[in-house]
Amino acid sequence: MTRGARSVRRTSGPRLGVPPVPPPRSQRGVAVLTAMLVVTIGTVIAVNLMWEATLDQRRTMASLAADQGLMYAQGAEAWAADILREDLVESPDADHMGEPWATELPPLPVEGGVITGRLEDLQGRFNLNNLVQQNGEADPVARAQFERLLSTVGLDPAIAGAVVDWLDPDIDMQFPDGGEDAAYASTDPPYRTPNSLITSPSELMAVNGMDRETYAALAPYVTALPIGTTLNVNTASDVVLASLSETLDLSQATSLVEERGDAGFADVDSVFSGLVEPDMLQRIDSVTEHFLLTATVTLGTTQLTMRSVLQRDASGITRPLFRSLGVE
Ligand SMILES: [Ca+2]
Ligand SMILES: [Ca+2]
């Protein structure tokens, strides 16, 4: 090794005890900015990940609560079926507002929340599907009754003809106030008449002459049940009772409801035989087989309302005909 080579090592290598030469000021500024940028990007990514994780957690919780709520609501259906079976055993000849099924239960605590439920008699309302008979022909007695109901709530009785055309299987317009396909061809968007039974009374909003506002006036008094159901006068409102006859006005019907109270009429035939036509007398009754269950389940921040149309047969077995889910 030569002296020259040793001299090169001494001048180019690190020497102990001598501090490194600091980089120029501008380079230090770039390093600080880069470090800040890295920390900022890291923080943004971390916050984003936490946000996504929280959303996922909330979505999973809401989904689980919805599933659990549906099961509780179906449990409420089973509970309603028990009450209705007991009612048939206890009082098979009458269904009225003084019976246990008609009482709304106080909120029932369940794991993680609360459930409420109430039953209503759907046969206390006018059944829109009775506007046609089993053979598809329009039913004139039911139509006249519906026209009176429309007048009582302040709507145009001509709507009845449009509803008949909506339901009946043919495409011949009920002259002069009906409405088959041609009546809906100019709407935006255009649509056709279903020419079949209604599954939900809210379908009326699509019928010629009706809209959301007019439907709201009629909704408390109508229902959509299988053809041929009778009207339970023990639970019908005064507006519905007034539709039973041309000669029965709203004030008389209100008096009848007051006289009836919650206990129902002791003898329906003797009360109504002098008030309504024989044709109509055959269409009223003191019992019912169709009920509406409204069950609301609240689990944390999740709320679910299920409406079930329940049919109770002569043996006391109850089955759902139609269900809808939403919020109360
Ligand atoms: Ca009963
Ligand atoms: Ca039709």
JSON list of C-alpha atoms and ligand atoms in Angstrom, two decimals, residues 87-88 91-92 94-96 99 101 312, ligand 1:
[
{"chain": "A", "resi": 87, "resn": "ASP", "atom": "CA", "xyz": [-112.23, -15.61, 20.01]},
{"chain": "A", "resi": 88, "resn": "LEU", "atom": "CA", "xyz": [-113.93, -18.09, 17.68]},
{"chain": "A", "resi": 91, "resn": "SER", "atom": "CA", "xyz": [-117.89, -16.00, 20.79]},
{"chain": "A", "resi": 92, "resn": "PRO", "atom": "CA", "xyz": [-118.51, -17.61, 17.38]},
{"chain": "A", "resi": 94, "resn": "ALA", "atom": "CA", "xyz": [-120.44, -12.14, 16.98]},
{"chain": "A", "resi": 95, "resn": "ASP", "atom": "CA", "xyz": [-117.33, -10.09, 16.40]},
{"chain": "A", "resi": 96, "resn": "HIS", "atom": "CA", "xyz": [-117.41, -6.62, 17.91]},
{"chain": "A", "resi": 99, "resn": "GLU", "atom": "CA", "xyz": [-113.73, -8.37, 22.20]},
{"chain": "A", "resi": 101, "resn": "TRP", "atom": "CA", "xyz": [-108.80, -8.94, 19.53]},
{"chain": "A", "resi": 312, "resn": "ARG", "atom": "CA", "xyz": [-109.73, -16.91, 9.86]},
{"chain": "B", "resi": 1, "resn": "CA", "atom": "CA", "xyz": [-116.07, -13.11, 18.20]}
]
